[in-house]
Amino acid sequence: MSVAISRRKENADGYMTAGNRIGFGVSAASMTATWIWASSMYASVTAGYTYGVSGPIHYGLWGALMILFIYPFGRRIRKVAPKAHTLAEVMYARHGRSSQLMLAGSNVLGSVISLTSNFIAGGAIIAMLSPLSFGAGILIVAGGVLLYTLWSGFRASVLTDFAQVMAMLGATVIVIPVIFFAAGGPSMFADGVAVGNVTAQQQSFFSSDAFMNQGAPYIAAVLAYAIGNQTIAQRLFAVREDLIKPTFITATVGYGGTVIGIGMVGVMALYLGITPMDGDVNNLLPQMAGTYLPLILVGLAFLMIIGSLSSTADSDLSALSSIVMADVYGQSVGRDNAKPKLMLLIGRITMIVATGAALFFATAQFNILNLLVFVGALWGCLVFPVIASFYWKKVTNLGFTLGVLAALAVFLPVRFQWIPITGAWAVIVEALSIIGVGVVLGIMAFGFFGRNVAVIVGALATVVMIPLGFGFLRDYEVLAGSLVAYAVSFLVCYLLSFRSKQDFDFDTIRHVTGDFDPEDPVAAAASSSDDAGAVGSTGAVGSAGAIGTAPTWATAPRGDDNPDAAR
């Protein structure tokens, strides 16, 4: 597929966002495939094994809502920045360099961690199901993903995502039922309880352990993942603007159903009393597949996991290359001065360097679930300043920057307990956490119902939490860390901005962001005709109106405003 869609002369904007006109079939499949990554599967299985039946629900449900809650904000972001490539690029237009670098830096950190975790997952399953070592496994996965993504970038990523998500979903509906019946069917649950493999909390659909240790932190993290992850933003900028809603709803349903289903493999392992190989819970999924599936279905499970990690890994590579191309190079020299050929070279070199870095970090074999929780909480520092910057004209660069830095300064000692959460410090942390609950729910309400409802919801949630939170939240540092990040960024950003005289014109963003590559229309049309045939074969699987049929970079005018003058 990558060879079929490749061009001798790639377009820099196509390399980053495919011209902002991807159709529904490819965009929905790509969004789903990107978020059903190997880490989702492994972490959901870990949640099922750790917290019982409610574990995968708390993981998959909130992960799915993460996609849904970005939808109303996504429409606003596309409205003010229809031709942008990254959220950091938009923050440059809105506030300036410091805010852009903060968002870009967090995106790079998140994408490298994501890439690393996918390589770990690939290496683990190859080592478990073949004679090859873990090191050989991560090299094979990294080399394969880099090979098909390097030349065409985002265009290759979204089109291969379609095939990968079809393979993943097809394998899931076969593999899980077969494991269930091979492991004993419904009787395994009664047997597991009888021999004492599960606790009362692990048997409950309403486990407080699962909610407080996983569900609640994920509720706090859903907005953070959606705002902070460039892979989501990249697809938001790539899909046709009128197809944002169906794309996000479809991805929500696809992600939730699949990830919750996969997590039940961990629940089965718990009831069966299985001990993870080498004590590593990341081994549970391939271990269950190798134990209960016949050889041909082991191959199918292998395909499912490899498809999930490949689709996300290529998205991470595309995200990292876009950040470096648009934010590090493009905006530093100015959009009108950027050289498209050099941008493409920078993008490809970024992919190679990122792959090497992720391979290095993969040898450390971090706990995937802990990595996900940490990154989500870290992005929580950015949520309010970023969202407010798209709606509130008074938000200043000082408010944005100090809000994020202050939130990070409080989040780190709480999350990692550098200061024991006791005494006066515990009261402060709990007070901020209670405010954080109001901020999270208020932002969620704002996306769908507007400011007035958001203020009411946020205020009520804060008041309700006052008698419940004090003396209680100090025992849940993961949740408290996420909530204080929201609260501090909100308080600092709001207090530094509400008396501001700034009256920002959002049309400025449209002028400052835009295409970097003024491709010759004649050459683009000829290239488009060639691609129509190539991508048309992909269209047979549902990508009508997608990439090759109407490349925006062939027809859309290049931004005609000088960025500095516009600012």
Coordinates of C-alpha atoms in Angstrom, one line a residue:
M1 CA 0.0 0.0 0.0
S2 CA 2.8 2.4 0.8
V3 CA 4.5 1.8 -2.5
A4 CA 1.2 2.2 -4.3
I5 CA 0.5 5.7 -2.9
S6 CA 4.0 7.0 -2.9
R7 CA 5.1 9.8 -5.2
R8 CA 8.5 10.7 -6.5
K9 CA 7.9 14.2 -5.3
E10 CA 6.0 14.3 -2.0
N11 CA 4.3 17.4 -0.7
A12 CA 5.3 18.8 2.7
D13 CA 1.7 19.5 3.8
G14 CA 0.5 16.1 2.5
Y15 CA 3.3 14.5 4.5
M16 CA 1.9 16.2 7.7
T17 CA -1.9 16.3 7.2
A18 CA -2.8 14.8 3.8
G19 CA -4.2 18.1 2.6
N20 CA -6.9 18.4 5.3
R21 CA -9.5 16.5 3.2
I22 CA -9.5 12.8 4.3
G23 CA -12.9 11.1 3.8
F24 CA -15.0 9.4 6.5
G25 CA -14.0 5.8 5.8
V26 CA -10.3 6.3 6.1
S27 CA -10.5 8.9 8.8
A28 CA -12.7 6.9 11.1
A29 CA -10.7 3.7 10.6
S30 CA -7.4 5.7 11.2
M31 CA -8.7 7.3 14.3
T32 CA -9.9 3.9 15.7
A33 CA -6.7 2.1 14.7
T34 CA -4.5 4.9 16.2
W35 CA -6.2 4.6 19.6
I36 CA -6.5 0.8 19.7
W37 CA -2.8 0.5 20.2
A38 CA -0.9 -2.4 21.7
S39 CA -0.7 -0.5 25.0
S40 CA -4.4 -0.2 25.1
M41 CA -4.7 -4.0 24.7
Y42 CA -2.0 -4.8 27.2
A43 CA -3.1 -2.2 29.7
S44 CA -6.7 -3.3 29.5
V45 CA -5.7 -6.9 30.1
T46 CA -3.6 -5.7 33.1
A47 CA -6.6 -3.8 34.4
G48 CA -8.8 -6.9 34.1
Y49 CA -6.2 -9.0 35.9
T50 CA -5.6 -6.4 38.7
Y51 CA -9.1 -5.1 39.3
G52 CA -11.4 -7.9 38.0
V53 CA -14.4 -7.4 35.8
S54 CA -14.7 -3.7 36.4
G55 CA -11.1 -3.0 35.4
P56 CA -11.5 -3.2 31.6
I57 CA -14.7 -1.2 31.8
H58 CA -13.0 1.6 33.7
Y59 CA -10.2 1.5 31.2
G60 CA -12.0 1.2 27.9
L61 CA -15.1 3.3 28.7
W62 CA -13.1 6.4 29.7
G63 CA -10.6 5.9 26.9
A64 CA -13.5 5.9 24.5
L65 CA -15.0 9.0 26.0
M66 CA -11.6 10.6 25.6
I67 CA -12.3 10.6 21.9
L68 CA -15.9 11.8 22.2
F69 CA -15.1 14.7 24.5
I70 CA -12.6 16.2 22.0
Y71 CA -15.3 16.4 19.3
P72 CA -16.9 19.8 20.2
F73 CA -13.5 21.3 20.9
G74 CA -12.2 19.8 17.7
R75 CA -14.9 21.6 15.7
R76 CA -13.9 24.9 17.3
I77 CA -10.2 24.3 16.7
R78 CA -10.8 23.5 13.0
K79 CA -12.9 26.6 12.7
V80 CA -10.2 29.0 13.8
A81 CA -7.3 27.0 12.3
P82 CA -8.6 25.2 9.2
K83 CA -5.2 24.6 7.7
A84 CA -3.0 24.0 10.7
H85 CA -0.8 21.0 11.2
T86 CA -0.3 20.8 15.0
L87 CA -1.9 22.3 18.0
A88 CA 1.5 23.8 19.0
E89 CA 1.5 25.6 15.7
V90 CA -1.9 27.1 16.6
M91 CA -0.6 28.1 20.1
Y92 CA 2.3 30.0 18.3
A93 CA -0.3 32.0 16.4
R94 CA -2.3 32.5 19.6
H95 CA 0.3 33.3 22.1
G96 CA 3.9 33.1 20.8
R97 CA 6.9 30.9 21.0
S98 CA 6.9 29.8 24.7
S99 CA 3.4 28.4 24.6
Q100 CA 4.1 26.7 21.3
L101 CA 7.3 25.0 22.7
M102 CA 5.5 23.9 25.8
L103 CA 2.8 22.1 23.8
A104 CA 5.3 20.8 21.3
G105 CA 7.6 19.5 24.0
S106 CA 4.8 17.6 25.8
N107 CA 3.7 16.2 22.5
V108 CA 7.2 14.9 21.7
L109 CA 7.5 13.4 25.2
G110 CA 4.1 11.7 24.8
S111 CA 4.8 10.4 21.3
V112 CA 8.2 9.0 22.2
I113 CA 6.7 7.2 25.2
S114 CA 3.9 5.9 23.1
L115 CA 6.4 4.7 20.4
T116 CA 8.5 3.0 23.1
S117 CA 5.6 1.2 24.6
N118 CA 4.5 -0.1 21.2
F119 CA 8.0 -1.4 20.5
I120 CA 8.0 -3.1 23.9
A121 CA 4.7 -4.7 23.2
G122 CA 5.9 -5.9 19.8
G123 CA 9.2 -7.3 21.2
A124 CA 7.4 -9.1 24.0
I125 CA 5.0 -10.9 21.8
I126 CA 7.6 -11.9 19.2
A127 CA 9.9 -13.2 22.0
M128 CA 7.0 -15.2 23.5
L129 CA 5.6 -16.7 20.3
S130 CA 8.8 -17.3 18.3
P131 CA 12.4 -18.4 18.9
L132 CA 13.6 -14.8 18.5
S133 CA 14.7 -12.7 21.4
F134 CA 13.0 -9.5 22.7
G135 CA 15.8 -7.4 21.2
A136 CA 15.3 -8.9 17.8
G137 CA 11.5 -8.4 18.2
I138 CA 11.7 -4.7 18.8
L139 CA 14.2 -4.3 15.9
I140 CA 11.8 -6.1 13.5
V141 CA 8.8 -4.0 14.6
A142 CA 10.7 -0.7 14.5
G143 CA 12.2 -1.4 11.1
G144 CA 8.9 -2.5 9.6
V145 CA 7.0 0.5 10.8
L146 CA 9.7 2.9 9.8
L147 CA 10.0 1.3 6.3
Y148 CA 6.4 1.8 5.3
T149 CA 6.0 5.3 6.9
L150 CA 9.3 7.0 6.0
W151 CA 8.6 8.1 2.4
S152 CA 4.9 9.2 2.4
G153 CA 4.5 10.1 6.1
F154 CA 0.9 10.7 7.3
R155 CA -0.6 9.6 3.9
A156 CA 0.9 6.1 4.4
S157 CA -0.1 6.1 8.1
V158 CA -3.8 6.7 7.5
L159 CA -4.2 4.3 4.6
T160 CA -2.4 1.4 6.2
D161 CA -4.5 2.1 9.3
F162 CA -7.6 1.1 7.4
A163 CA -6.2 -2.4 6.6
Q164 CA -4.8 -2.7 10.1
V165 CA -8.1 -1.9 11.9
M166 CA -10.0 -4.4 9.7
A167 CA -7.5 -7.1 10.7
M168 CA -7.6 -6.1 14.3
L169 CA -11.4 -6.2 14.6
G170 CA -11.7 -9.4 12.7
A171 CA -9.2 -11.1 14.9
T172 CA -10.8 -9.8 18.1
V173 CA -14.2 -11.3 17.5
I174 CA -12.7 -14.7 16.9
V175 CA -9.8 -14.8 19.5
I176 CA -11.7 -13.8 22.6
P177 CA -14.6 -16.3 22.4
V178 CA -12.2 -19.1 21.6
I179 CA -10.0 -18.3 24.6
F180 CA -13.1 -18.1 26.8
F181 CA -14.5 -21.6 25.9
A182 CA -11.0 -23.2 25.7
A183 CA -10.4 -22.0 29.3
G184 CA -13.5 -23.6 30.7
G185 CA -16.4 -21.3 29.7
P186 CA -18.8 -19.9 32.3
S187 CA -17.7 -22.4 34.9
M188 CA -14.3 -20.8 35.2
F189 CA -15.8 -17.9 37.2
A190 CA -17.4 -20.1 39.8
D191 CA -14.3 -22.2 40.0
G192 CA -12.1 -19.1 40.4
V193 CA -14.2 -17.9 43.3
A194 CA -14.3 -21.3 45.0
V195 CA -10.5 -21.6 45.1
G196 CA -10.0 -18.0 46.2
N197 CA -8.4 -16.6 43.1
V198 CA -10.5 -13.4 43.3
T199 CA -11.4 -10.9 46.1
A200 CA -14.8 -9.4 46.7
Q201 CA -13.7 -6.2 45.0
Q202 CA -12.5 -8.0 41.9
Q203 CA -15.9 -9.7 41.6
S204 CA -17.9 -6.5 41.7
F205 CA -19.0 -4.4 38.7
F206 CA -18.8 -1.4 41.0
S207 CA -15.4 -2.0 42.6
S208 CA -14.3 1.1 44.5
D209 CA -10.7 0.0 44.1
A210 CA -11.0 -0.1 40.3
F211 CA -12.8 3.3 40.3
M212 CA -10.4 5.2 42.6
N213 CA -7.2 3.7 41.3
Q214 CA -8.0 3.6 37.6
G215 CA -11.4 4.9 36.6
A216 CA -11.2 8.2 38.4
P217 CA -7.7 9.0 37.2
Y218 CA -8.8 8.2 33.7
I219 CA -11.8 10.5 33.9
A220 CA -9.4 13.2 34.8
A221 CA -7.1 12.2 32.1
V222 CA -9.5 11.9 29.2
L223 CA -9.4 15.5 28.2
A224 CA -5.7 15.6 28.7
Y225 CA -5.0 12.8 26.3
A226 CA -7.3 14.3 23.7
I227 CA -5.7 17.7 24.0
G228 CA -2.1 16.7 24.5
N229 CA -1.7 14.0 21.9
Q230 CA -0.6 15.1 18.5
T231 CA -1.9 11.9 16.9
I232 CA -5.4 13.0 17.6
A233 CA -4.8 16.6 16.6
Q234 CA -3.2 15.4 13.4
R235 CA -6.3 13.5 12.4
L236 CA -8.5 16.4 13.5
F237 CA -6.7 18.6 11.0
A238 CA -6.6 16.0 8.3
V239 CA -10.3 15.0 8.2
R240 CA -12.8 17.0 6.1
E241 CA -14.3 19.6 8.4
D242 CA -17.9 18.4 7.8
L243 CA -16.9 14.8 8.7
I244 CA -15.4 15.5 12.2
K245 CA -18.6 14.5 14.1
P246 CA -19.2 11.0 12.5
T247 CA -15.5 10.3 12.5
F248 CA -15.1 10.8 16.3
I249 CA -18.4 9.0 17.2
T250 CA -17.4 6.0 15.1
A251 CA -13.9 5.9 16.7
T252 CA -15.5 6.2 20.1
V253 CA -17.7 3.1 19.6
G254 CA -15.0 1.1 17.9
Y255 CA -12.4 1.8 20.5
G256 CA -14.6 1.2 23.5
G257 CA -16.0 -2.1 22.3
T258 CA -12.7 -3.6 21.3
V259 CA -10.6 -2.6 24.3
I260 CA -13.2 -3.6 26.9
G261 CA -13.5 -7.0 25.1
I262 CA -9.7 -7.5 25.0
G263 CA -9.5 -6.7 28.7
M264 CA -11.7 -9.7 29.5
V265 CA -8.7 -11.9 28.7
G266 CA -7.1 -10.4 31.9
V267 CA -10.3 -11.1 33.9
M268 CA -10.1 -14.8 32.7
A269 CA -6.5 -15.0 33.7
L270 CA -7.4 -13.7 37.1
Y271 CA -10.2 -16.2 37.7
L272 CA -8.0 -19.1 36.4
G273 CA -5.2 -18.1 38.8
I274 CA -2.6 -17.7 36.1
T275 CA 0.7 -16.2 37.2
P276 CA 2.2 -13.8 34.6
M277 CA 5.3 -15.2 32.9
D278 CA 8.5 -13.7 34.5
G279 CA 6.2 -11.7 36.9
D280 CA 5.5 -9.2 34.1
V281 CA 1.8 -8.5 33.5
N282 CA 2.6 -7.3 30.0
N283 CA 3.1 -10.9 29.1
L284 CA -0.5 -11.9 30.0
L285 CA -2.1 -11.4 26.6
P286 CA 0.4 -13.4 24.5
Q287 CA 0.6 -15.9 27.4
M288 CA -3.1 -16.6 27.3
A289 CA -3.1 -16.7 23.5
G290 CA -0.2 -19.2 23.5
T291 CA -1.9 -21.4 26.2
Y292 CA -5.5 -21.6 25.0
L293 CA -5.4 -21.0 21.2
P294 CA -4.5 -23.5 18.5
L295 CA -1.5 -22.6 16.3
I296 CA -3.5 -21.0 13.5
L297 CA -5.4 -18.7 16.0
V298 CA -2.1 -17.8 17.7
G299 CA -1.1 -16.4 14.4
L300 CA -4.4 -14.5 14.3
A301 CA -3.8 -13.1 17.8
F302 CA -0.3 -12.2 16.7
L303 CA -1.7 -10.3 13.7
M304 CA -4.2 -8.5 16.0
I305 CA -1.4 -7.2 18.3
I306 CA 1.0 -6.4 15.6
G307 CA -1.7 -4.5 13.7
S308 CA -2.6 -2.5 16.8
L309 CA 1.0 -1.5 17.7
S310 CA 1.9 -0.8 14.1
S311 CA -1.0 1.5 13.5
T312 CA -0.1 3.6 16.6
A313 CA 3.6 3.5 16.0
D314 CA 3.3 4.9 12.5
S315 CA 1.0 7.6 13.9
D316 CA 3.6 8.5 16.5
L317 CA 6.3 8.8 13.8
S318 CA 4.0 11.0 11.7
A319 CA 3.1 13.1 14.7
L320 CA 6.8 13.6 15.7
S321 CA 7.8 14.5 12.2
S322 CA 5.0 17.0 11.9
I323 CA 6.0 18.7 15.2
V324 CA 9.6 19.1 14.1
M325 CA 8.6 20.1 10.5
A326 CA 6.0 22.7 11.5
D327 CA 6.9 23.8 15.0
V328 CA 10.7 23.5 15.1
Y329 CA 11.6 24.4 11.5
G330 CA 8.5 25.9 9.8
Q331 CA 7.6 28.5 12.4
S332 CA 11.2 29.4 13.2
V333 CA 12.0 30.5 9.7
G334 CA 8.5 31.7 8.9
R335 CA 5.9 30.1 6.7
D336 CA 6.8 32.0 3.6
N337 CA 10.5 31.3 4.0
A338 CA 10.2 27.5 4.7
K339 CA 11.6 25.2 2.0
P340 CA 9.3 22.3 1.4
K341 CA 12.1 19.9 0.3
L342 CA 14.1 20.7 3.4
M343 CA 10.9 20.2 5.5
L344 CA 10.5 16.7 4.0
L345 CA 14.1 15.9 4.7
I346 CA 13.7 17.1 8.3
G347 CA 10.5 15.0 8.7
R348 CA 12.2 11.8 7.5
I349 CA 15.3 12.4 9.6
T350 CA 13.0 12.9 12.6
M351 CA 11.4 9.6 12.0
I352 CA 14.7 7.8 11.9
V353 CA 16.0 9.6 15.1
A354 CA 12.7 8.9 16.9
T355 CA 12.8 5.2 16.0
G356 CA 16.4 5.0 17.4
A357 CA 15.5 6.8 20.6
A358 CA 12.4 4.6 21.2
L359 CA 14.5 1.5 20.6
F360 CA 17.0 2.7 23.2
F361 CA 14.2 3.4 25.8
A362 CA 12.4 0.1 24.9
T363 CA 15.3 -1.9 26.4
A364 CA 14.3 -0.6 29.8
Q365 CA 10.8 -2.3 29.5
F366 CA 8.8 0.2 31.6
N367 CA 5.4 -0.7 33.0
I368 CA 3.0 0.5 30.2
L369 CA 0.1 1.3 32.4
N370 CA 2.2 3.6 34.7
L371 CA 3.6 5.4 31.6
L372 CA 0.1 6.1 30.3
V373 CA -1.2 7.4 33.6
F374 CA 1.9 9.6 34.0
V375 CA 1.7 11.2 30.5
G376 CA -2.1 11.7 30.9
A377 CA -1.6 13.6 34.1
L378 CA 1.2 15.6 32.7
W379 CA -1.0 16.7 29.8
G380 CA -3.6 17.7 32.4
C381 CA -1.4 20.8 33.1
L382 CA -2.2 22.0 29.5
V383 CA -5.9 21.3 29.2
F384 CA -7.5 24.5 30.6
P385 CA -4.9 26.9 29.1
V386 CA -5.2 25.4 25.7
I387 CA -9.0 25.1 25.6
A388 CA -9.5 28.6 27.0
S389 CA -7.1 30.0 24.4
F390 CA -9.6 28.9 21.7
Y391 CA -12.6 30.6 23.3
W392 CA -11.5 33.4 25.6
K393 CA -9.9 36.5 24.1
K394 CA -8.4 37.6 27.4
V395 CA -6.1 34.6 27.9
T396 CA -2.5 36.0 27.8
N397 CA 0.8 34.3 27.0
L398 CA 1.8 35.0 30.6
G399 CA -1.3 33.3 31.9
F400 CA -0.8 30.3 29.7
T401 CA 2.9 29.9 30.4
L402 CA 2.8 30.4 34.2
G403 CA -0.4 28.3 34.5
V404 CA 1.3 25.3 32.9
L405 CA 4.6 25.7 34.8
A406 CA 2.8 26.2 38.2
A407 CA 0.6 23.1 37.6
L408 CA 3.7 21.1 36.7
A409 CA 5.5 22.2 39.8
V410 CA 2.6 21.0 42.0
F411 CA 1.8 17.9 40.0
L412 CA 5.2 16.3 40.2
P413 CA 5.7 16.2 44.0
V414 CA 2.1 15.0 44.5
R415 CA 2.2 12.3 41.8
F416 CA 5.5 10.9 42.9
Q417 CA 5.1 11.7 46.6
W418 CA 8.3 13.7 46.8
I419 CA 6.5 15.4 49.8
P420 CA 4.5 13.0 51.9
I421 CA 0.8 13.9 51.6
T422 CA 0.2 14.5 55.3
G423 CA -0.6 17.4 57.6
A424 CA -1.1 20.8 56.1
W425 CA 0.3 19.7 52.7
A426 CA -2.5 17.0 52.6
V427 CA -5.1 19.7 53.2
I428 CA -3.7 21.8 50.4
V429 CA -3.6 18.9 48.0
E430 CA -7.1 17.9 48.8
A431 CA -8.4 21.4 48.5
L432 CA -6.8 21.7 45.0
S433 CA -8.1 18.3 44.1
I434 CA -11.6 19.2 45.0
I435 CA -11.3 22.3 42.8
G436 CA -9.8 20.1 40.1
V437 CA -13.0 17.9 40.1
G438 CA -15.1 21.0 39.4
V439 CA -12.7 22.1 36.6
V440 CA -12.7 18.7 34.9
L441 CA -16.5 18.4 34.9
G442 CA -17.0 22.0 34.0
I443 CA -14.8 21.7 30.9
M444 CA -16.6 18.6 29.8
A445 CA -20.0 20.4 30.2
F446 CA -18.6 23.4 28.4
G447 CA -17.8 21.4 25.3
F448 CA -21.4 20.3 24.8
F449 CA -23.6 22.9 26.6
G450 CA -21.7 26.2 26.8
R451 CA -20.3 28.5 29.5
N452 CA -23.4 28.9 31.8
V453 CA -24.0 25.2 32.2
A454 CA -20.2 24.6 32.6
V455 CA -20.1 27.1 35.5
I456 CA -23.1 25.5 37.2
V457 CA -21.7 22.0 36.8
G458 CA -18.2 23.0 38.0
A459 CA -19.5 24.9 41.0
L460 CA -21.9 22.1 42.1
A461 CA -19.2 19.4 41.7
T462 CA -16.8 21.4 43.8
V463 CA -19.4 22.0 46.6
V464 CA -20.5 18.3 46.6
M465 CA -16.8 17.2 46.8
I466 CA -16.0 19.3 49.8
P467 CA -17.3 17.0 52.5
L468 CA -16.3 13.9 50.5
G469 CA -12.7 14.9 49.5
F470 CA -11.1 16.1 52.7
G471 CA -9.4 13.2 54.5
F472 CA -10.0 10.9 51.6
L473 CA -8.2 12.0 48.4
R474 CA -4.8 12.1 50.1
D475 CA -4.7 8.3 49.9
Y476 CA -5.0 8.3 46.0
E477 CA -1.9 10.1 44.8
V478 CA -2.4 9.2 41.1
L479 CA -5.9 10.8 41.1
A480 CA -4.8 13.7 43.3
G481 CA -1.8 14.4 41.0
S482 CA -4.1 14.7 38.0
L483 CA -6.7 16.9 39.7
V484 CA -4.2 19.3 41.2
A485 CA -2.7 19.8 37.7
Y486 CA -6.2 20.9 36.4
A487 CA -6.8 23.1 39.4
V488 CA -3.5 24.9 39.5
S489 CA -3.4 25.6 35.7
F490 CA -7.0 26.9 35.9
L491 CA -6.4 29.1 38.9
V492 CA -3.2 30.7 37.7
C493 CA -4.3 31.1 34.1
Y494 CA -7.6 32.6 35.1
L495 CA -6.3 35.0 37.7
L496 CA -3.5 36.3 35.4
S497 CA -5.9 36.7 32.5
F498 CA -9.3 37.9 33.7
R499 CA -8.2 41.5 34.3
S500 CA -6.3 41.5 30.9
K501 CA -7.2 44.2 28.4
Q502 CA -6.3 41.9 25.6
D503 CA -9.0 41.5 22.9
F504 CA -7.5 38.8 20.7
D505 CA -8.7 38.5 17.1
F506 CA -9.1 34.8 16.4
D507 CA -8.9 35.4 12.6
T508 CA -5.2 36.0 13.2
I509 CA -4.7 32.2 13.7
R510 CA -6.2 31.5 10.3
H511 CA -3.6 33.9 8.7
V512 CA -0.6 32.7 10.6
T513 CA -1.2 29.0 10.1
G514 CA -1.5 27.4 6.7
D515 CA 0.2 25.5 3.9
F516 CA 4.0 25.5 3.7
D517 CA 4.2 23.9 0.3
P518 CA 3.0 26.0 -2.7
E519 CA 3.0 23.1 -5.1
D520 CA 2.7 23.9 -8.7
P521 CA -1.0 23.4 -9.6
V522 CA -0.2 21.7 -13.0
A523 CA 2.2 19.3 -11.5
A524 CA -0.1 18.7 -8.6
A525 CA -3.0 18.0 -10.9
A526 CA -0.9 15.5 -12.8
S527 CA 0.3 13.9 -9.6
S528 CA -3.3 13.9 -8.3
S529 CA -4.4 12.0 -11.4
D530 CA -1.7 9.4 -10.9
D531 CA -2.7 9.0 -7.2
A532 CA -6.4 8.7 -7.9
G533 CA -5.7 5.4 -9.5
A534 CA -3.4 4.2 -6.8
V535 CA -5.6 5.2 -3.9
G536 CA -8.7 4.2 -5.8
S537 CA -7.8 0.6 -5.1
T538 CA -8.0 1.6 -1.4
G539 CA -11.3 3.3 -2.1
A540 CA -12.7 -0.1 -2.7
V541 CA -12.5 -0.7 1.1
G542 CA -14.3 2.5 1.9
S543 CA -12.2 5.5 1.5
A544 CA -14.4 7.4 -1.0
G545 CA -13.7 11.0 -1.1
A546 CA -10.4 10.4 0.6
I547 CA -6.8 11.4 0.1
G548 CA -6.1 10.9 -3.5
T549 CA -9.3 12.3 -5.0
A550 CA -9.0 15.9 -4.0
P551 CA -5.7 16.9 -2.6
T552 CA -6.2 20.3 -1.0
W553 CA -2.6 21.2 -1.6
A554 CA -3.2 21.2 -5.3
T555 CA -6.0 23.8 -5.2
A556 CA -6.0 25.6 -1.9
P557 CA -4.4 29.1 -2.0
R558 CA -1.3 29.5 0.1
G559 CA -1.7 31.9 3.0
D560 CA -1.1 35.3 1.5
D561 CA -0.5 37.1 4.8
N562 CA 2.8 37.7 6.3
P563 CA 2.8 35.9 9.7
D564 CA 4.5 38.7 11.5
A565 CA 2.3 41.3 10.0
A566 CA -0.8 39.3 10.8
R567 CA 0.4 38.9 14.4

